[in-house]
Coordinates of C-alpha atoms and ligand atoms in Angstrom, one line a residue:
M1088 CA 120.7 -67.7 56.1
R1089 CA 124.5 -66.6 57.2
R1090 CA 127.5 -68.8 56.9
D1091 CA 130.8 -68.7 57.9
A1092 CA 133.6 -69.8 55.9
S1093 CA 133.4 -73.2 56.4
G1094 CA 130.2 -73.0 54.9
F1095 CA 128.2 -73.3 58.2
A1096 CA 125.5 -71.4 59.7
A1097 CA 126.4 -67.7 61.7
R1098 CA 125.1 -68.1 65.6
S1099 CA 125.7 -64.3 65.5
W1100 CA 126.4 -61.8 62.7
A1101 CA 126.8 -58.2 61.9
E1102 CA 125.5 -57.3 58.5
I1103 CA 127.6 -54.6 57.2
D1104 CA 125.4 -52.7 54.4
L1105 CA 128.6 -51.4 52.1
P1106 CA 126.1 -48.6 49.6
A1107 CA 124.7 -47.4 52.8
I1108 CA 128.5 -46.2 53.4
D1109 CA 128.6 -44.6 49.6
R1110 CA 125.0 -42.9 50.1
N1111 CA 126.5 -41.7 53.5
V1112 CA 129.9 -40.1 52.5
G1113 CA 127.6 -38.8 49.7
R1114 CA 125.3 -36.2 51.9
I1115 CA 128.2 -35.3 54.0
K1116 CA 130.4 -34.2 51.3
Q1117 CA 127.8 -32.8 49.7
A1118 CA 126.7 -30.4 52.8
L1119 CA 130.6 -29.9 53.1
P1120 CA 132.2 -26.9 50.8
A1121 CA 134.5 -29.0 48.3
R1122 CA 137.3 -27.4 49.2
I1123 CA 137.0 -29.2 52.5
R1124 CA 139.0 -32.2 52.7
Y1125 CA 136.8 -35.4 54.4
V1126 CA 139.7 -37.1 56.3
A1127 CA 137.8 -40.6 57.4
V1128 CA 137.9 -42.0 60.7
V1129 CA 138.7 -45.9 60.9
K1130 CA 139.8 -46.6 64.2
A1131 CA 138.6 -49.3 66.2
D1132 CA 138.5 -52.4 63.2
A1133 CA 136.1 -48.9 61.1
Y1134 CA 133.9 -48.0 64.5
G1135 CA 133.9 -52.3 64.9
H1136 CA 132.5 -52.4 60.6
G1137 CA 136.3 -54.2 59.6
M1138 CA 138.7 -52.4 58.4
P1139 CA 139.8 -53.1 54.7
E1140 CA 136.4 -53.9 53.5
V1141 CA 134.6 -50.4 55.1
A1142 CA 138.1 -48.4 53.2
S1143 CA 138.4 -49.8 50.2
R1144 CA 134.5 -49.1 50.2
L1145 CA 135.4 -45.5 51.6
L1146 CA 137.7 -43.9 49.0
Q1147 CA 135.6 -45.7 46.3
A1148 CA 132.9 -42.7 48.1
G1149 CA 135.5 -40.4 47.8
V1150 CA 137.0 -40.4 51.4
D1151 CA 140.4 -37.8 51.1
C1152 CA 142.9 -40.1 53.3
F1153 CA 142.4 -41.5 56.5
A1154 CA 143.1 -41.4 60.5
V1155 CA 143.3 -44.5 63.1
A1156 CA 144.2 -44.4 66.2
N1157 CA 147.3 -45.4 66.7
V1158 CA 150.6 -47.2 64.5
S1159 CA 149.5 -50.7 65.2
E1160 CA 146.3 -49.2 62.9
A1161 CA 148.3 -47.6 60.4
A1162 CA 149.8 -50.6 59.5
R1163 CA 146.8 -53.1 58.7
L1164 CA 145.8 -50.0 56.6
R1165 CA 149.6 -50.4 54.5
E1166 CA 148.9 -54.2 54.7
V1167 CA 145.7 -54.1 52.4
G1168 CA 147.2 -52.5 50.5
H1169 CA 146.5 -48.2 51.6
D1170 CA 149.8 -46.5 49.9
G1171 CA 147.9 -42.6 50.8
D1172 CA 148.1 -40.5 53.6
I1173 CA 147.2 -41.6 57.1
L1174 CA 147.1 -39.8 60.6
V1175 CA 147.5 -41.5 63.5
L1176 CA 145.3 -39.3 66.3
S1177 CA 146.3 -40.6 69.3
P1178 CA 149.8 -39.3 70.8
S1179 CA 152.6 -41.8 70.4
L1180 CA 155.1 -43.7 71.6
P1181 CA 159.4 -43.1 70.9
E1182 CA 159.6 -46.8 70.5
E1183 CA 156.7 -46.3 67.5
H1184 CA 158.2 -43.7 65.9
D1185 CA 161.2 -45.3 63.1
R1186 CA 158.5 -47.8 62.5
A1187 CA 155.9 -44.4 61.8
V1188 CA 158.1 -43.0 60.0
H1189 CA 159.4 -45.7 57.4
M1190 CA 155.5 -46.5 56.9
G1191 CA 155.4 -42.8 55.7
L1192 CA 152.4 -42.0 58.2
D1193 CA 151.6 -38.6 59.9
L1194 CA 152.7 -38.2 62.9
T1195 CA 150.1 -36.2 66.1
L1196 CA 152.3 -33.8 68.1
N1197 CA 151.5 -33.4 71.7
S1198 CA 154.8 -32.4 73.2
P1199 CA 158.3 -31.3 73.2
D1200 CA 159.6 -34.3 73.6
E1201 CA 157.4 -36.6 71.5
A1202 CA 158.0 -33.6 68.5
R1203 CA 162.0 -34.3 69.1
S1204 CA 161.4 -38.1 69.5
L1205 CA 160.1 -38.0 66.1
A1206 CA 162.7 -36.1 64.8
A1207 CA 164.9 -38.4 66.0
A1208 CA 163.7 -40.9 63.7
A1209 CA 163.4 -38.8 61.6
A1210 CA 167.1 -38.4 61.0
R1211 CA 167.9 -42.1 61.9
A1212 CA 165.9 -43.4 58.7
G1213 CA 167.3 -40.1 56.3
R1214 CA 163.5 -38.6 55.7
R1215 CA 161.6 -36.4 56.9
A1216 CA 158.7 -37.5 60.0
R1217 CA 154.8 -35.9 59.0
A1218 CA 153.4 -33.9 61.8
H1219 CA 150.1 -32.8 62.3
I1220 CA 150.0 -30.8 65.8
K1221 CA 147.4 -30.7 68.0
V1222 CA 146.0 -28.7 70.4
D1223 CA 144.0 -28.9 73.5
T1224 CA 141.8 -25.8 74.1
G1225 CA 139.7 -26.9 76.9
M1226 CA 138.9 -31.2 76.1
G1227 CA 141.6 -31.3 78.6
R1228 CA 143.2 -34.8 77.0
A1229 CA 145.7 -35.5 74.1
G1230 CA 147.0 -31.9 72.5
I1231 CA 149.8 -29.6 74.0
W1232 CA 147.3 -27.3 76.1
H1233 CA 147.3 -24.1 74.1
E1234 CA 149.0 -21.9 76.2
K1235 CA 151.9 -23.7 75.6
A1236 CA 151.6 -24.4 71.6
L1237 CA 153.3 -21.6 70.4
A1238 CA 156.5 -23.3 72.1
L1239 CA 155.9 -26.5 70.2
I1240 CA 155.0 -24.5 66.4
R1241 CA 158.7 -22.8 66.7
L1242 CA 160.1 -25.9 67.5
V1243 CA 158.6 -27.9 64.7
R1244 CA 158.8 -25.3 61.8
E1245 CA 162.6 -24.8 62.8
S1246 CA 163.3 -28.9 62.5
Q1247 CA 164.6 -29.6 59.6
D1248 CA 163.5 -33.4 60.4
L1249 CA 160.2 -32.7 59.7
E1250 CA 157.2 -31.9 58.2
W1251 CA 154.1 -29.5 58.9
R1252 CA 151.7 -30.5 57.7
G1253 CA 148.8 -30.2 59.6
F1254 CA 147.0 -28.4 62.8
Y1255 CA 144.4 -29.7 65.0
T1256 CA 142.2 -29.3 67.8
H1257 CA 139.2 -31.7 68.6
F1258 CA 135.9 -30.3 70.3
S1259 CA 134.7 -31.8 74.2
E1260 CA 131.0 -30.1 73.5
A1261 CA 130.3 -30.6 70.0
E1262 CA 127.0 -32.2 69.9
S1263 CA 125.6 -30.4 73.5
D1264 CA 127.6 -27.0 73.9
H1265 CA 128.4 -25.0 70.9
G1266 CA 128.7 -22.0 73.0
F1267 CA 131.7 -23.5 74.3
T1268 CA 132.9 -25.1 71.1
A1269 CA 132.5 -21.9 69.1
E1270 CA 135.0 -20.6 72.4
Q1271 CA 137.5 -23.7 71.3
R1272 CA 137.1 -22.2 68.6
R1273 CA 138.3 -19.0 68.5
I1274 CA 141.4 -20.3 70.8
F1275 CA 142.1 -22.7 68.3
L1276 CA 141.9 -19.7 65.3
S1277 CA 143.9 -17.2 67.3
L1278 CA 147.4 -19.8 67.5
L1279 CA 147.3 -19.6 64.1
T1280 CA 147.6 -16.3 63.5
A1281 CA 151.2 -16.9 64.7
V1282 CA 152.1 -18.5 61.8
P1283 CA 153.0 -16.9 58.5
E1284 CA 150.3 -16.9 55.7
S1285 CA 152.2 -19.2 53.3
E1286 CA 153.0 -22.0 55.6
R1287 CA 149.5 -21.7 56.3
T1288 CA 148.0 -22.2 53.7
R1289 CA 149.8 -25.4 53.2
L1290 CA 148.7 -26.5 56.2
M1291 CA 145.5 -29.2 56.8
I1292 CA 144.0 -27.1 60.1
H1293 CA 140.9 -29.4 60.7
A1294 CA 139.0 -29.0 64.4
D1295 CA 135.8 -30.9 63.5
N1296 CA 134.1 -34.4 64.0
S1297 CA 130.6 -36.1 62.8
A1298 CA 129.3 -33.5 65.7
G1299 CA 130.9 -30.8 64.5
L1300 CA 129.5 -29.9 61.1
E1301 CA 126.4 -29.4 63.0
T1302 CA 128.4 -26.1 63.6
F1303 CA 131.1 -26.1 61.3
S1304 CA 132.5 -23.1 60.3
R1305 CA 132.6 -22.7 56.1
E1306 CA 134.8 -19.5 57.0
T1307 CA 138.9 -20.0 55.7
P1308 CA 141.0 -21.6 57.3
F1309 CA 139.5 -24.9 58.5
N1310 CA 140.1 -26.9 55.1
A1311 CA 139.5 -30.0 56.6
V1312 CA 136.5 -32.6 58.2
R1313 CA 137.7 -35.4 60.6
I1314 CA 134.3 -38.3 60.0
G1315 CA 134.0 -41.2 62.0
L1316 CA 129.7 -42.2 63.5
M1317 CA 128.2 -40.3 60.6
Q1318 CA 129.6 -41.9 57.9
Y1319 CA 128.2 -44.7 59.4
G1320 CA 125.0 -44.0 59.3
L1321 CA 124.4 -42.4 63.2
P1322 CA 124.0 -39.4 63.9
P1323 CA 126.3 -38.0 67.1
A1324 CA 123.1 -36.0 68.1
E1325 CA 119.6 -34.5 67.9
G1326 CA 121.2 -31.7 66.0
S1327 CA 119.1 -30.4 62.4
F1328 CA 121.2 -30.3 60.3
L1329 CA 123.2 -33.6 61.3
Q1330 CA 119.2 -35.2 61.1
S1331 CA 119.2 -33.4 57.8
L1332 CA 121.4 -35.4 56.2
R1333 CA 119.6 -39.0 56.8
P1334 CA 122.2 -41.0 57.8
E1335 CA 121.6 -44.6 57.2
P1336 CA 122.8 -47.0 60.4
V1337 CA 125.7 -49.5 57.7
L1338 CA 125.7 -52.5 61.0
S1339 CA 122.6 -54.8 61.6
F1340 CA 124.0 -56.6 64.1
H1341 CA 122.3 -60.4 64.2
A1342 CA 121.9 -64.0 66.5
R1343 CA 120.1 -66.9 65.9
V1344 CA 116.7 -68.7 68.2
V1345 CA 118.4 -71.9 69.2
L1346 CA 116.1 -72.9 71.4
V1347 CA 112.2 -72.6 72.4
K1348 CA 110.6 -73.7 75.2
R1349 CA 107.3 -73.0 78.2
L1350 CA 108.8 -72.4 81.4
P1351 CA 105.7 -72.0 84.6
A1352 CA 104.9 -69.4 86.4
G1353 CA 107.2 -68.6 89.0
T1354 CA 110.2 -69.6 87.0
A1355 CA 113.5 -67.6 87.8
V1356 CA 114.4 -67.5 84.1
S1357 CA 118.1 -66.9 83.5
Y1358 CA 122.0 -66.5 85.4
G1359 CA 120.8 -64.7 88.9
R1360 CA 117.4 -65.8 89.2
T1361 CA 117.4 -61.8 88.6
K1362 CA 113.6 -62.3 86.2
V1363 CA 110.6 -64.9 87.9
L1364 CA 107.5 -65.2 84.9
E1365 CA 103.8 -64.0 86.2
R1366 CA 102.9 -66.9 83.9
E1367 CA 104.0 -69.5 81.4
S1368 CA 105.9 -68.3 79.1
R1369 CA 107.3 -69.5 75.8
V1370 CA 110.9 -68.8 76.0
A1371 CA 113.3 -68.2 73.4
V1372 CA 117.5 -68.5 74.3
V1373 CA 119.3 -66.7 71.3
A1374 CA 122.7 -67.2 70.6
V1375 CA 124.5 -64.4 72.2
G1376 CA 125.4 -62.7 75.2
Y1377 CA 128.2 -59.9 76.3
G1378 CA 130.5 -62.3 74.2
D1379 CA 129.1 -61.4 71.2
G1380 CA 128.5 -57.6 72.6
V1381 CA 125.1 -57.5 74.4
P1382 CA 126.1 -55.7 77.8
T1383 CA 124.6 -57.3 80.9
A1384 CA 123.1 -53.6 81.6
A1385 CA 120.1 -54.5 78.6
S1386 CA 119.1 -57.3 81.8
N1387 CA 115.6 -57.4 81.9
R1388 CA 115.0 -53.6 79.7
G1389 CA 115.9 -54.7 76.5
R1390 CA 113.7 -55.8 73.0
F1391 CA 115.0 -57.9 70.9
L1392 CA 112.8 -58.6 67.5
I1393 CA 111.3 -61.8 66.0
R1394 CA 109.6 -62.6 63.3
G1395 CA 109.1 -58.5 63.4
R1396 CA 108.1 -58.4 67.0
R1397 CA 109.4 -56.9 70.3
C1398 CA 110.4 -59.4 72.3
P1399 CA 111.8 -58.2 75.8
V1400 CA 115.1 -59.9 77.5
L1401 CA 114.0 -62.2 80.2
G1402 CA 116.2 -62.2 82.7
R1403 CA 120.1 -61.7 82.8
V1404 CA 121.7 -61.5 79.3
T1405 CA 125.0 -64.3 79.7
M1406 CA 127.7 -64.8 77.8
D1407 CA 126.7 -67.2 75.2
Q1408 CA 123.1 -67.0 75.4
T1409 CA 120.1 -64.4 76.4
V1410 CA 116.4 -65.6 76.6
V1411 CA 113.0 -63.5 75.1
D1412 CA 109.6 -64.2 76.0
V1413 CA 107.6 -65.8 72.9
T1414 CA 104.3 -65.7 74.4
D1415 CA 103.1 -63.8 72.0
V1416 CA 105.3 -65.1 68.0
P1417 CA 103.3 -68.3 68.5
E1418 CA 105.7 -68.8 65.2
A1419 CA 108.6 -68.6 66.9
A1420 CA 110.8 -70.9 65.9
V1421 CA 114.5 -72.4 66.4
G1422 CA 116.7 -71.3 63.8
D1423 CA 114.3 -68.1 63.8
V1424 CA 116.5 -64.6 63.2
A1425 CA 116.4 -62.2 66.2
T1426 CA 117.7 -59.2 65.6
M1427 CA 119.5 -56.8 68.1
L1428 CA 120.3 -53.9 66.0
G1429 CA 118.8 -53.0 62.8
A1430 CA 115.5 -53.9 61.6
Q1431 CA 112.8 -57.1 60.6
G1432 CA 109.5 -56.0 58.5
A1433 CA 108.1 -53.0 59.8
D1434 CA 109.9 -52.6 62.6
R1435 CA 113.7 -51.3 63.6
I1436 CA 115.8 -51.6 66.8
T1437 CA 117.9 -48.3 66.8
V1438 CA 121.5 -47.6 68.2
A1439 CA 119.6 -44.7 70.7
E1440 CA 117.3 -47.5 71.8
F1441 CA 120.2 -50.5 71.9
C1442 CA 122.2 -48.0 73.8
A1443 CA 119.5 -46.7 76.5
W1444 CA 119.0 -50.1 76.9
S1445 CA 122.9 -51.2 77.4
D1446 CA 123.7 -47.9 79.1
C1447 CA 126.2 -46.9 76.6
I1448 CA 127.0 -44.3 73.8
P1449 CA 126.7 -45.1 70.3
W1450 CA 130.5 -45.5 69.8
E1451 CA 130.6 -48.1 71.8
A1452 CA 127.5 -49.9 71.4
L1453 CA 129.7 -50.4 68.2
C1454 CA 132.4 -51.0 69.2
T1455 CA 131.8 -53.7 71.5
L1456 CA 131.2 -56.1 68.8
T1457 CA 133.3 -58.9 69.3
Q1458 CA 135.3 -61.2 67.0
R1459 CA 132.9 -63.7 67.7
V1460 CA 130.2 -62.1 66.2
Q1461 CA 130.7 -62.3 61.8
R1462 CA 131.2 -59.6 59.9
V1463 CA 129.5 -60.1 56.4
Y1464 CA 129.5 -57.5 53.6
R1465 CA 126.7 -56.6 51.6
S1466 CA 128.0 -55.2 48.0
D1467 CA 123.8 -54.3 47.1
R1468 CA 120.7 -54.3 48.3
T1469 CA 119.0 -57.2 48.3
Ligands
PLP2150 C1 137.3 -40.4 67.0 C2 137.8 -39.3 66.4 C3 136.8 -38.5 65.9 C4 136.1 -38.9 65.3 O1 134.5 -38.9 66.1 P1 133.1 -39.1 65.2 O2 132.5 -38.7 66.0 O3 132.4 -40.9 65.8 O4 133.0 -38.2 64.1 C5 137.1 -37.3 64.9 N1 138.1 -36.6 65.3 C6 139.3 -37.3 67.1 C7 141.0 -37.0 67.2 C8 138.7 -38.6 67.2 O5 139.4 -39.4 68.5

């Protein structure tokens, strides 16, 4: 049974299997040439797994450095004692630049204005600011549009206050459109020809996220990858190569049965009365709802494992409780563990299934687990 710090048994919790992180990182690293740097992406509280614990484990597992979404997330990494390289992936605001320089972060530059603001902050601090230039090669989100990129490259190269450390892009369809990905790679690499060889070899040059591994180019000049989802054990798509790495899910999600009762046929179950029982049923109330991260889209669709068997969600998922049908699980009792994600007995609810019921994508399924879900860290297999 899981207990929180005050000794109470947890009602909903996520178990984080830390040794699975070691194995996932090991397999990814093994699949890459040794010279490729592994940038571990730990934004959004390490994809809901918990930043400090997961970050230290990733370092032990041999990743080279970290990437986060913003300066506040980087500050949390510094607070827990990480003094190595941290790349901030999202565009930053001018008012964040003094702090970023002070912390020695690698910021991503997406526009000349952003570069000038960072350079000014560096001048005020009397030290050079570290920067990666991000190019938009067709994603239409962050990064400088590729046709405008040469001016930004020039600005950064010529600035006394900026240290140009990296050059990158992001693929918009690496998991589904290999042709478009190849085109993005081509546009990106063509920009590099404008950079003198001596400078280019000092840069970190990267494009690939987890899905990018499927079409990773072993040729120079790529020398780093930015890995999120795969290190948490989830392949972003059905790709043959990604699956051949046999990633192991790190997180599982559980809650307890807090009430079991019989309801007569004809009862409309749960809030909103969307499910009318066709037969007399035994139902279990599970202490988990959208306040924990089970989306209402899973209403009348999801399945929870109880005593190793799949129990259908009945009616609406509510904030704190979800009702499931345990008519066919006569031993089900108060205190039982219900599993929303992960294995129980011989069966397992995969993230892909959870996403199908919940109308979401794997990244989102992990990030939507809330603060109320206690994170429990397992250091070794039991
Ligand atoms: C989140 C993010 C990644 C990691 O992507 P995964 O699909 O989780 O591997 C890589 N690069 C950038 C720019 C990101 O924002």
